[in-house]
């Protein structure tokens, strides 16, 4: 094999190694980027929606208490505003189902909320229900708690998934660094091996050849002018041998 | 010594590793799991490092003893390092220490694991994990020699370092043929076991992975609860047969397969090996019957499997032997130290040395009775060289000494005595599971990092039969 090919192969291997490490790191970093985006898209939106729903439910609960105390206008407007907010947040959660089990929670929230809404949608102020705390504690409050608990469950599910995704991100970050570390260590080892081969197969034969030429000049002994390899150094040794033969023949002819 | 020649053969070893990494990459790609990139990158690095010396260094037909030893020891260490790469790149539970532990455990066919959720590992990576067993089992070096006929007379030098030296005294054959025999038997047994496991309803992936682990007497399973996961007497029976067979000298197995049936039973080592297994199963069965199992069939089933698994240094589990009575644990500990025949892929002190130890004891008793008598140790009528007997005795003493030292160091890290001793013995013998917190249904994840490094050193010492490593370390003093 020619020297040029051998040297080229060394640099080529080193380049491929670094290139592969770079590609793998870029691939892992891109995946991290996607994961961060997914984290925001999938979980953060749902968690915010759940928080809004809980807040809306609490406002509705206050509205119901206002109705019970006979404050029809204030109670109704509080409830209607909260209901609007709840419906908006619920739609966000419904359109952002990305985790296993999330759809079931959303469905249950819709059912519980409907049940809760039926209770306060009917007239309260000015009816027999006004001031009836027993009705509130027996029917309204449990329905409110039921809906709120389910929304909390949805939030916990998203919280947990967000935590898991964040932990996976930490793992991905080390995955992105690792090819770089391996490539650096490999490149160092490879450079040492390459240096060893260059010394063994290039520098040493050239030195030997130089010593052989010097010995030939001093003693006329041509045995030192040789190289065992068939590469360019071998060709050089053969050319020097030819030169020495030519010189000898020239000397004899004179 | 010519380092370039050593590098050339290490290059072959790296290329074989790269090939198996590439197969694992293909599996990962097929399954669409997350280990594709780590496996591909590791295959590329291994290939590049492997191919480079082949470009530079011309083939050499003769290699010296020193070079042979260097190729074996460095080949093992480099393979273990290559094995680390896909694990650390994949991440998860694999810190560098954990990845090193898993890799060394794989290549030395120990089968101890730091994984608590094996089923959560991508199939591509699990296949690589099983491959480390298979490659380690045959000894990458032997594999390289069998595939690379260019080595010629160099082969026997490596073979001596690779496989217990007693194996060569036990069975005579020509170098090249020996290596081909080992390869045929190894591949043949793997294929046969895979087919047998497929008939029991295992998926091709599980069948291949478990065959790799059985024939290499490794013990890595693809399931969290090892063989107990299948709860199948059929699967257990197949594994028991192949574990038992894998513990016998591969040359004898080849003779058996080619029609010389009697040879295998004429071997004193095999007769002792089979006798010890039968006695062991009997003792454990009696011990666990009524204490752990109400039915005698169950007691026999679980005790036979565990004795064979430990006695061949495989390390599969179909029951939690750490809750068994002390007698059965002691019997299993004895098998953890002894293991199977030389010339197999099993680890431990080996049956051959135990037989020589027994014969030496017998000789000493005769000498006490007849002080002026001259006694020789004979196996199958032939006198065993004093040097071989002496080497076997020194080996046993050294083995137990290292085991004791390892146990002491491990206990210094606040690991209980039973876990420390059985863990070190299981690592030295390349068995896998011990007792206590490192029992057959547990793992080694909870141990401190330093302990994991000690255990991996034990695994390598056990696999390279101590002397090879000592010679490697003291190579400068060689004459």
XYZ file of C-alpha atoms in Angstrom:
733
model
C 0.000 0.000 0.000
C 1.264 3.464 -0.889
C 2.364 5.923 1.769
C -0.006 8.538 0.466
C -2.975 6.236 0.966
C -1.835 5.236 4.442
C -1.414 8.836 5.596
C -4.673 9.816 3.970
C -6.471 6.923 5.668
C -5.242 8.153 9.055
C -6.584 11.655 8.530
C -9.737 10.310 6.932
C -10.493 8.065 9.901
C -9.882 10.937 12.305
C -12.198 13.168 10.267
C -14.938 10.524 10.057
C -14.748 10.000 13.806
C -15.098 13.711 14.554
C -17.783 14.104 11.893
C -19.807 11.206 13.324
C -19.477 12.629 16.850
C -20.594 16.035 15.586
C -23.590 14.588 13.745
C -24.643 12.543 16.768
C -24.331 15.552 19.082
C -26.367 17.705 16.662
C -28.969 14.939 16.411
C -29.257 14.678 20.192
C -29.345 18.475 20.620
C -32.103 18.738 18.005
C -34.018 16.088 19.914
C -33.582 18.139 23.088
C -34.985 21.157 21.253
C -38.005 19.131 20.107
C -38.515 17.809 23.610
C -38.498 21.307 25.089
C -41.055 22.384 22.500
C -43.162 19.317 23.237
C -42.899 20.056 26.941
C -44.303 23.527 26.375
C -46.908 22.451 23.850
C -48.162 19.340 25.492
C -47.986 19.835 29.215
C -47.616 23.498 30.035
C -50.777 24.461 28.097
C -52.829 21.766 29.822
C -51.495 22.706 33.259
C -52.437 26.365 32.671
C -55.875 25.356 31.434
C -56.388 23.202 34.540
C -55.385 26.097 36.799
C -57.893 28.382 35.023
C -60.617 25.754 35.379
C -59.968 25.394 39.109
C -60.042 29.155 39.581
C -63.273 29.383 37.539
C -64.864 26.617 39.606
C -64.011 28.430 42.832
C -65.486 31.648 41.477
C -68.637 29.758 40.514
C -68.812 28.357 44.029
C -68.632 31.900 45.410
C -71.334 32.908 42.907
C -73.613 30.137 44.154
C -73.131 31.351 47.728
C -74.049 34.875 46.573
C -77.241 33.460 44.987
C -78.048 31.627 48.200
C -77.720 34.874 50.107
C -80.194 36.520 47.677
C -77.707 38.609 45.701
C -79.112 37.593 42.329
C -77.264 40.065 40.054
C -73.811 39.783 41.583
C -74.132 36.007 41.866
C -75.274 35.541 38.285
C -72.593 37.787 36.768
C -69.853 36.060 38.802
C -71.097 32.659 37.712
C -71.483 33.621 34.048
C -67.975 35.119 33.846
C -66.475 32.100 35.566
C -68.425 29.718 33.319
C -67.049 31.462 30.229
C -63.505 31.166 31.562
C -64.085 27.526 32.452
C -65.447 26.704 28.984
C -62.487 28.413 27.279
C -59.941 26.603 29.451
C -61.803 23.336 29.004
C -61.625 23.693 25.207
C -57.842 24.245 25.464
C -57.489 21.079 27.549
C -59.802 19.132 25.211
C -57.816 20.143 22.118
C -54.491 19.332 23.747
C -54.817 15.666 24.592
C -51.285 14.270 24.279
C -50.789 11.951 27.249
C -52.251 8.512 27.851
C -55.200 8.840 30.240
C -55.701 12.560 29.584
C -58.769 12.012 27.362
C -60.527 10.049 30.139
C -59.906 12.860 32.637
C -61.241 15.502 30.212
C -64.352 13.409 29.591
C -64.959 12.987 33.334
C -64.471 16.727 33.933
C -67.111 17.482 31.278
C -69.563 15.066 32.920
C -68.976 16.346 36.478
C -69.103 19.959 35.384
C -72.416 19.410 33.588
C -73.823 17.898 36.752
C -72.548 20.859 38.815
C -73.850 23.382 36.265
C -77.352 21.842 36.291
C -77.549 22.624 40.000
C -76.804 26.350 39.800
C -78.323 26.948 36.349
C -81.797 26.703 37.818
C -83.154 29.750 39.678
C -81.940 29.955 43.252
C -82.569 33.490 44.468
C -86.183 34.115 45.250
C -86.951 30.381 45.358
C -87.177 27.906 48.236
C -83.493 27.198 47.751
C -82.498 30.712 48.801
C -80.723 30.451 52.140
C -80.988 26.661 52.110
C -77.499 25.741 53.295
C -78.533 22.135 53.587
C -79.143 22.032 49.798
C -75.763 23.671 49.268
C -73.807 21.237 51.444
C -75.712 18.147 50.348
C -75.748 18.748 46.575
C -73.875 21.808 45.300
C -70.674 21.595 47.311
C -70.051 17.846 46.678
C -70.636 18.411 42.924
C -68.199 21.330 43.031
C -65.577 19.241 44.859
C -66.067 16.348 42.442
C -65.387 18.563 39.413
C -62.465 20.312 41.114
C -60.832 17.015 42.145
C -61.021 15.730 38.582
C -59.437 18.924 37.230
C -56.722 18.518 39.869
C -56.116 14.985 38.631
C -55.675 16.277 35.098
C -53.179 18.826 36.384
C -51.248 16.189 38.391
C -51.048 13.942 35.328
C -49.565 16.768 33.267
C -47.284 17.799 36.145
C -45.939 14.264 36.419
C -45.407 13.997 32.677
C -43.636 17.339 32.656
C -41.346 16.161 35.453
C -40.613 12.924 33.592
C -39.911 14.794 30.361
C -37.588 17.186 32.200
C -35.723 14.215 33.714
C -35.444 12.667 30.256
C -34.065 15.982 29.007
C -31.266 15.757 31.560
C -30.476 12.281 30.212
C -30.604 13.587 26.632
C -28.176 16.384 27.527
C -25.620 13.856 28.744
C -26.275 11.838 25.588
C -25.472 14.903 23.515
C -22.210 15.475 25.387
C -21.090 11.836 25.402
C -20.254 11.481 21.659
C -18.036 14.544 22.013
C -16.216 13.052 25.002
C -15.807 9.695 23.218
C -14.601 11.454 20.066
C -12.010 13.482 22.022
C -10.694 10.407 23.864
C -10.746 8.350 20.647
C -8.973 11.099 18.708
C -6.235 11.273 21.367
C -5.714 7.509 21.333
C -5.906 7.464 17.556
C -3.340 10.246 17.262
C -0.970 8.271 19.504
C -1.422 5.148 17.345
C -1.027 7.173 14.151
C 2.151 8.743 15.510
C 3.476 5.280 16.406
C 2.791 3.976 12.890
C 4.328 7.048 11.242
C 7.471 6.543 13.326
C 7.563 2.813 12.657
C 6.726 2.770 8.961
C 7.939 6.194 7.733
C 10.515 7.810 9.999
C 12.478 4.675 10.977
C 12.886 3.350 7.390
C 13.945 6.818 6.202
C 16.518 7.021 9.028
C 17.731 3.512 8.216
C 18.002 4.454 4.563
C 19.956 7.595 5.421
C 22.302 5.542 7.629
C 22.662 3.013 4.805
C 23.602 5.765 2.313
C 26.149 7.205 4.752
C 27.612 3.738 5.293
C 27.763 3.247 1.508
C 29.603 6.546 1.078
C 32.090 5.569 3.787
C 32.586 1.870 3.083
C 31.031 1.243 -0.291
C 28.715 -1.359 1.305
C 25.311 -1.179 -0.421
C 23.529 -3.682 1.857
C 22.215 -0.894 4.088
C 20.419 0.791 1.189
C 17.192 -1.135 1.293
C 13.620 -0.940 2.562
C 11.349 -3.896 3.256
C 8.166 -2.120 2.248
C 6.716 -1.825 -1.232
C 5.617 1.766 -0.782
C 7.305 5.036 -1.798
C 10.162 4.414 0.679
C 10.779 1.057 -1.027
C 10.786 2.842 -4.380
C 13.238 5.422 -3.011
C 15.553 2.662 -1.742
C 15.375 0.928 -5.125
C 16.139 4.223 -6.907
C 19.170 4.843 -4.642
C 20.329 1.271 -5.308
C 20.043 1.972 -9.032
C 21.966 5.217 -8.569
C 24.746 3.434 -6.695
C 24.895 0.735 -9.399
C 25.042 3.424 -12.087
C 27.772 5.224 -10.161
C 29.770 2.032 -9.793
C 29.365 1.209 -13.489
C 30.355 4.769 -14.371
C 33.443 4.492 -12.149
C 34.402 1.161 -13.730
C 33.993 2.507 -17.278
C 36.361 5.388 -16.458
C 7.726 -7.798 21.266
C 6.166 -6.195 18.176
C 3.382 -3.827 19.277
C 2.244 -3.389 15.670
C 1.453 -7.112 15.377
C -0.520 -6.969 18.618
C -2.397 -3.966 17.208
C -3.186 -5.827 13.981
C -4.876 -8.680 15.841
C -6.628 -6.272 18.190
C -7.918 -4.690 14.993
C -9.571 -7.994 14.032
C -11.173 -8.172 17.465
C -12.509 -4.641 17.105
C -13.915 -5.471 13.673
C -15.826 -8.442 15.084
C -17.207 -6.194 17.820
C -18.163 -3.676 15.124
C -20.006 -6.397 13.191
C -22.135 -7.354 16.197
C -22.744 -3.689 16.985
C -23.944 -3.275 13.426
C -26.336 -6.238 13.768
C -27.641 -4.645 16.988
C -28.030 -1.353 15.100
C -30.093 -3.138 12.444
C -32.319 -4.632 15.145
C -32.697 -1.214 16.731
C -33.621 0.256 13.354
C -36.145 -2.509 12.732
C -37.736 -2.015 16.142
C -37.572 1.777 15.925
C -36.116 1.995 19.427
C -33.957 4.745 20.929
C -30.624 2.953 20.785
C -30.063 3.302 17.020
C -27.716 6.303 17.130
C -25.617 5.078 20.115
C -25.166 1.645 18.514
C -24.334 3.043 15.072
C -21.802 5.484 16.497
C -20.173 2.746 18.583
C -20.032 0.467 15.524
C -18.387 3.244 13.517
C -15.748 3.994 16.178
C -15.023 0.299 16.664
C -14.758 -0.250 12.902
C -12.448 2.722 12.362
C -10.126 1.683 15.180
C -10.200 -1.890 13.894
C -9.503 -1.167 10.256
C -6.642 1.276 10.834
C -3.957 -1.231 11.961
C -4.966 -3.530 9.071
C -4.120 -0.741 6.613
C -0.687 -0.152 8.129
C 0.542 -3.471 9.499
C 1.295 -6.313 7.076
C 0.142 -9.837 8.123
C 2.463 -11.847 10.379
C 2.423 -15.630 10.338
C 4.316 -16.181 13.584
C 3.544 -14.595 16.915
C 5.438 -15.055 20.170
C 4.079 -16.122 23.572
C 4.343 -12.549 24.837
C 2.452 -11.197 21.839
C -0.176 -13.901 22.227
C -0.722 -13.013 25.862
C -0.908 -9.318 25.034
C -3.491 -9.972 22.327
C -5.662 -12.015 24.705
C -5.547 -9.671 27.684
C -5.727 -6.431 25.707
C -8.358 -7.955 23.429
C -10.520 -8.588 26.444
C -9.990 -5.145 27.929
C -10.575 -3.373 24.619
C -13.728 -5.375 23.959
C -14.997 -4.382 27.404
C -14.273 -0.724 26.577
C -16.081 -1.015 23.244
C -18.962 -2.609 25.118
C -19.199 0.443 27.360
C -19.758 2.839 24.445
C -23.374 2.076 23.443
C -24.419 1.955 27.101
C -23.015 5.366 28.079
C -24.253 6.882 24.825
C -27.755 5.589 25.495
C -27.707 6.902 29.063
C -30.513 5.905 31.421
C -29.094 3.923 34.346
C -25.702 3.660 32.645
C -23.138 5.857 34.348
C -19.585 5.022 33.242
C -19.121 2.667 36.208
C -22.443 0.930 35.558
C -21.711 0.625 31.844
C -18.246 -0.807 32.584
C -19.790 -3.282 35.037
C -22.416 -4.402 32.519
C -19.869 -4.657 29.712
C -17.264 -6.605 31.714
C -20.011 -8.806 33.100
C -21.129 -9.493 29.523
C -17.744 -10.208 27.959
C -16.550 -12.310 30.875
C -19.876 -14.211 30.649
C -20.608 -13.433 34.296
C -24.163 -12.217 33.857
C -24.333 -9.899 36.876
C -26.332 -6.800 36.096
C -26.923 -3.309 37.402
C -30.273 -3.108 35.589
C -33.467 -3.194 37.609
C -35.764 -2.683 34.615
C -34.301 -4.844 31.873
C -37.540 -4.798 29.880
C -37.263 -0.998 29.690
C -33.997 -1.250 27.727
C -34.354 -0.941 23.911
C -34.190 -4.279 22.015
C -31.138 -3.179 20.008
C -29.175 -2.552 23.189
C -30.451 -5.799 24.733
C -29.199 -7.675 21.688
C -25.780 -6.057 22.064
C -25.843 -7.042 25.747
C -26.555 -10.651 24.748
C -23.893 -10.472 22.026
C -21.226 -9.509 24.575
C -21.943 -12.864 26.231
C -21.742 -14.772 22.993
C -18.530 -13.081 21.912
C -17.025 -13.415 25.373
C -18.077 -17.038 25.659
C -16.170 -18.317 22.727
C -13.376 -15.934 23.463
C -13.100 -13.323 20.789
C -9.539 -14.397 20.300
C -10.434 -17.975 19.468
C -13.113 -16.714 17.149
C -10.644 -14.495 15.364
C -8.211 -17.356 15.018
C -10.804 -19.698 13.639
C -11.932 -17.165 11.093
C -8.474 -15.923 10.261
C -6.525 -18.841 8.851
C -3.611 -16.529 8.080
C -2.369 -16.904 11.624
C -1.077 -20.454 11.213
C 1.185 -21.609 14.079
C 0.373 -18.462 16.021
C -2.977 -19.868 16.997
C -1.928 -22.301 19.696
C -0.103 -19.599 21.606
C -3.305 -17.624 21.955
C -5.377 -20.686 22.650
C -3.238 -21.511 25.679
C -3.833 -18.100 27.158
C -7.502 -18.066 26.311
C -8.779 -21.351 27.624
C -7.829 -23.030 30.853
C -4.424 -24.625 30.340
C -5.837 -27.833 31.753
C -8.086 -28.117 28.759
C -5.125 -28.703 26.499
C -3.865 -31.486 28.737
C -7.276 -33.044 28.752
C -7.753 -33.202 25.042
C -5.190 -33.304 22.242
C -5.701 -31.991 18.758
C -4.163 -29.803 16.161
C -4.429 -26.057 16.585
C -6.379 -25.025 13.548
C -8.696 -27.984 13.834
C -9.273 -27.264 17.517
C -10.412 -23.774 16.803
C -12.757 -24.898 14.071
C -14.152 -27.593 16.411
C -14.874 -24.961 19.044
C -16.566 -22.765 16.483
C -18.710 -25.576 15.029
C -19.814 -26.807 18.453
C -20.498 -23.292 19.671
C -22.526 -22.173 16.686
C -24.254 -25.548 16.418
C -25.368 -25.509 20.039
C -26.588 -21.911 19.717
C -28.691 -22.733 16.663
C -30.083 -25.899 18.253
C -31.072 -24.109 21.448
C -32.664 -21.236 19.549
C -34.807 -23.700 17.585
C -35.734 -25.590 20.742
C -36.770 -22.380 22.531
C -38.827 -21.306 19.510
C -40.898 -24.467 19.882
C -41.796 -23.295 23.395
C -43.352 -20.100 22.097
C -40.493 -17.685 22.748
C -40.072 -14.885 20.214
C -37.056 -15.165 17.898
C -35.419 -12.275 19.729
C -35.845 -13.853 23.171
C -34.814 -17.278 21.876
C -31.586 -15.956 20.328
C -30.744 -13.770 23.333
C -31.259 -16.646 25.787
C -29.315 -19.048 23.566
C -26.411 -16.600 23.454
C -26.504 -16.398 27.245
C -26.792 -20.172 27.766
C -24.091 -21.432 25.422
C -21.708 -18.763 26.696
C -22.722 -19.767 30.251
C -23.459 -16.077 30.778
C -26.897 -15.539 32.238
C -28.166 -12.213 30.866
C -31.902 -12.499 30.315
C -34.167 -10.118 28.442
C -36.681 -10.279 31.294
C -36.693 -8.591 34.691
C -37.338 -11.838 36.530
C -34.964 -13.900 34.391
C -36.309 -17.346 33.461
C -39.003 -17.146 36.174
C -40.769 -14.750 33.774
C -41.696 -17.596 31.410
C -42.940 -19.885 34.223
C -42.540 -22.719 31.755
C -41.149 -26.151 32.651
C -40.512 -26.674 28.917
C -38.272 -23.608 28.617
C -36.508 -24.499 31.873
C -35.864 -28.083 30.696
C -34.349 -26.898 27.414
C -32.143 -24.409 29.234
C -31.063 -27.059 31.752
C -29.996 -29.448 28.978
C -28.020 -26.767 27.160
C -26.475 -25.400 30.362
C -25.328 -28.900 31.294
C -23.908 -29.497 27.823
C -22.180 -26.087 27.721
C -20.288 -27.007 30.869
C -18.520 -29.913 29.129
C -15.234 -29.640 27.205
C -16.133 -28.524 23.685
C -13.718 -30.978 22.087
C -15.479 -33.869 23.813
C -18.815 -32.475 22.649
C -17.521 -32.477 19.092
C -16.453 -36.117 19.431
C -19.887 -36.948 20.838
C -21.564 -35.181 17.941
C -19.414 -37.035 15.409
C -20.266 -40.468 16.765
C -17.665 -41.168 19.469
C -20.315 -41.384 22.173
C -18.221 -43.325 24.684
C -15.376 -40.781 24.817
C -17.480 -38.292 26.693
C -18.336 -40.738 29.460
C -14.812 -42.115 29.636
C -13.557 -38.690 30.735
C -12.942 -38.658 34.496
C -13.722 -34.946 34.551
C -17.100 -35.338 32.895
C -18.013 -38.253 35.148
C -17.156 -36.188 38.226
C -18.987 -33.148 36.798
C -22.190 -35.098 36.173
C -21.939 -36.881 39.528
C -21.449 -33.607 41.402
C -24.462 -32.057 39.665
C -26.689 -35.032 40.544
C -25.540 -34.961 44.175
C -25.974 -31.194 44.326
C -29.505 -31.351 42.945
C -30.349 -34.082 45.431
C -28.986 -32.117 48.418
C -30.728 -28.872 47.433
C -33.963 -30.675 46.618
C -34.041 -32.331 50.066
C -33.246 -28.982 51.661
C -35.976 -26.944 49.940
C -38.657 -29.658 49.974
C -41.265 -28.707 52.596
C -39.156 -25.710 53.667
C -39.953 -23.786 50.464
C -41.983 -26.083 48.235
C -44.824 -28.373 49.232
C -44.545 -30.584 46.193
C -41.505 -32.745 45.489
C -41.867 -32.026 41.759
C -41.543 -28.282 42.381
C -38.604 -28.795 44.741
C -36.845 -30.917 42.112
C -37.672 -28.484 39.295
C -36.326 -25.396 41.056
C -33.335 -27.064 42.707
C -32.225 -28.762 39.453
C -32.436 -25.502 37.546
C -30.598 -23.442 40.155
C -27.852 -26.037 40.702
C -27.253 -26.352 36.957
C -27.401 -22.604 36.463
C -24.822 -21.917 39.183
C -22.825 -25.115 38.603
C -22.186 -24.187 34.979
C -21.583 -20.514 35.875
C -24.591 -19.466 33.781
C -26.567 -17.591 36.422
C -30.145 -17.760 35.118
C -32.813 -17.916 37.812
C -36.251 -19.483 38.001
C -36.568 -18.953 41.774
C -35.194 -16.673 44.469
C -32.520 -18.885 45.998
C -31.590 -16.200 48.532
C -34.614 -17.238 50.601
C -33.695 -20.923 50.532
C -32.398 -22.754 53.641
C -28.685 -22.457 54.574
C -27.808 -25.987 53.357
C -29.019 -25.304 49.825
C -27.217 -21.949 49.832
C -23.991 -23.652 50.907
C -24.325 -26.247 48.146
C -24.885 -23.461 45.621
C -21.869 -21.587 47.030
C -19.747 -24.701 46.508
C -20.866 -24.827 42.877
C -20.184 -21.086 42.556
C -16.567 -21.846 43.433
C -16.226 -25.052 41.444
C -18.243 -24.450 38.231
C -17.845 -26.820 35.259
C -15.168 -28.435 33.068
C -12.066 -26.820 31.603
C -12.368 -26.338 27.849
C -15.943 -25.136 28.239
C -17.024 -21.514 28.512
C -17.613 -21.890 32.227
C -15.608 -19.999 34.853
C -14.643 -20.764 38.460
C -11.924 -23.066 39.786
C -13.150 -25.761 37.378
C -13.920 -29.421 37.831
C -10.508 -30.508 36.527
C -8.655 -28.753 39.346
C -11.139 -30.006 41.940
C -10.521 -33.571 40.719
C -6.760 -33.013 40.975
C -7.264 -31.526 44.433
C -9.217 -34.623 45.492
C -6.539 -36.925 44.066
C -3.820 -34.945 45.888
C -5.698 -35.308 49.155
C -6.022 -39.036 48.507
C -2.292 -39.232 47.775
C -1.429 -37.418 51.013
C -3.602 -39.797 53.032
C -1.832 -42.776 51.417
C 1.503 -41.155 52.215
C 0.517 -40.791 55.860
C -0.321 -44.472 55.965
C 2.770 -45.551 54.043
C 5.472 -42.895 54.579
C 8.024 -44.722 52.422
C 5.646 -45.389 49.548
C 5.874 -43.640 46.210
C 2.513 -42.462 44.905
C 1.607 -40.797 41.670
C -1.606 -39.042 40.735
C -3.264 -40.895 37.897
C -6.204 -40.002 35.706
C -7.544 -42.738 33.423
C -4.440 -44.771 34.194
C -2.005 -42.065 33.061
C 0.269 -40.322 35.559
C -0.375 -36.622 35.832
C 2.732 -34.449 35.704
C 3.708 -33.090 39.144
C 3.992 -29.626 37.619
C 0.344 -29.691 36.539
C -0.785 -30.833 39.989
C 1.312 -28.148 41.650
C -0.047 -25.468 39.314
C -3.609 -26.569 40.063
C -3.025 -26.420 43.829
C -1.381 -23.000 43.608
C -4.272 -21.821 41.440
C -6.872 -22.972 43.980
C -4.997 -21.263 46.814
C -4.549 -18.074 44.810
C -8.205 -18.137 43.775
C -9.382 -18.470 47.370
C -6.859 -15.860 48.533
C -8.085 -13.294 46.015
C -11.667 -14.145 46.907
C -10.965 -13.558 50.587
C -9.159 -10.291 49.891
C -12.009 -9.065 47.661
C -14.562 -9.966 50.317
C -12.624 -8.047 52.954
C -12.312 -4.959 50.777
C -15.998 -5.076 49.805
C -17.119 -5.359 53.448
C -15.062 -2.219 54.137
C -17.678 -0.425 52.014
C -20.424 -1.482 54.475
C -21.721 -4.353 52.351
C -22.949 -7.276 54.465
C -20.689 -10.333 54.656
C -22.991 -12.738 52.776
C -23.521 -10.320 49.885
C -19.817 -9.437 49.819
C -18.553 -13.031 49.827
C -21.157 -14.491 47.499
C -20.918 -11.456 45.185
C -17.130 -11.743 44.957
C -17.335 -15.533 44.473
C -19.987 -15.094 41.778
C -17.821 -12.486 40.048
C -14.603 -14.547 40.230
C -16.421 -17.651 39.024
C -18.247 -15.663 36.318
C -21.503 -17.032 37.755
C -23.568 -13.867 38.193
C -25.996 -13.972 41.090
C -24.877 -14.410 44.677
C -26.927 -14.339 47.865
C -28.181 -11.652 50.225
C -28.664 -8.308 48.504
C -27.141 -9.642 45.268
C -29.366 -12.723 45.040
C -30.815 -14.356 41.948
C -33.792 -11.964 41.813
C -31.812 -8.844 42.767
C -29.102 -6.850 41.010
C -25.827 -5.049 41.726
C -27.089 -1.476 41.120
C -27.177 -0.540 44.811
C -23.521 -1.335 45.481
C -21.021 1.550 45.790
C -19.043 2.354 42.633
C -15.760 1.180 44.178
C -17.300 -2.232 44.877
C -18.455 -2.491 41.277
C -14.878 -1.848 40.123
C -13.549 -4.516 42.506
C -16.093 -6.991 41.203
C -15.213 -6.251 37.574
C -11.539 -6.845 38.419
C -12.584 -10.182 39.935
C -14.550 -11.023 36.800
C -11.516 -10.369 34.589
C -9.219 -12.277 36.934
C -11.584 -15.235 36.904
C -12.089 -15.187 33.159
C -8.385 -14.965 32.348
C -7.626 -17.605 34.967
C -5.476 -15.334 37.197
C -2.134 -16.586 35.799
C -2.664 -14.920 32.436
C -3.232 -11.568 34.133
C -0.256 -12.062 36.458
C 1.943 -12.891 33.468
C 0.579 -9.840 31.662
C 1.375 -7.513 34.566
C 4.863 -8.996 35.062
C 5.670 -9.198 31.364
C 8.857 -7.116 31.691
C 10.418 -9.818 33.872
C 9.894 -12.545 31.268
C 13.005 -14.239 29.938
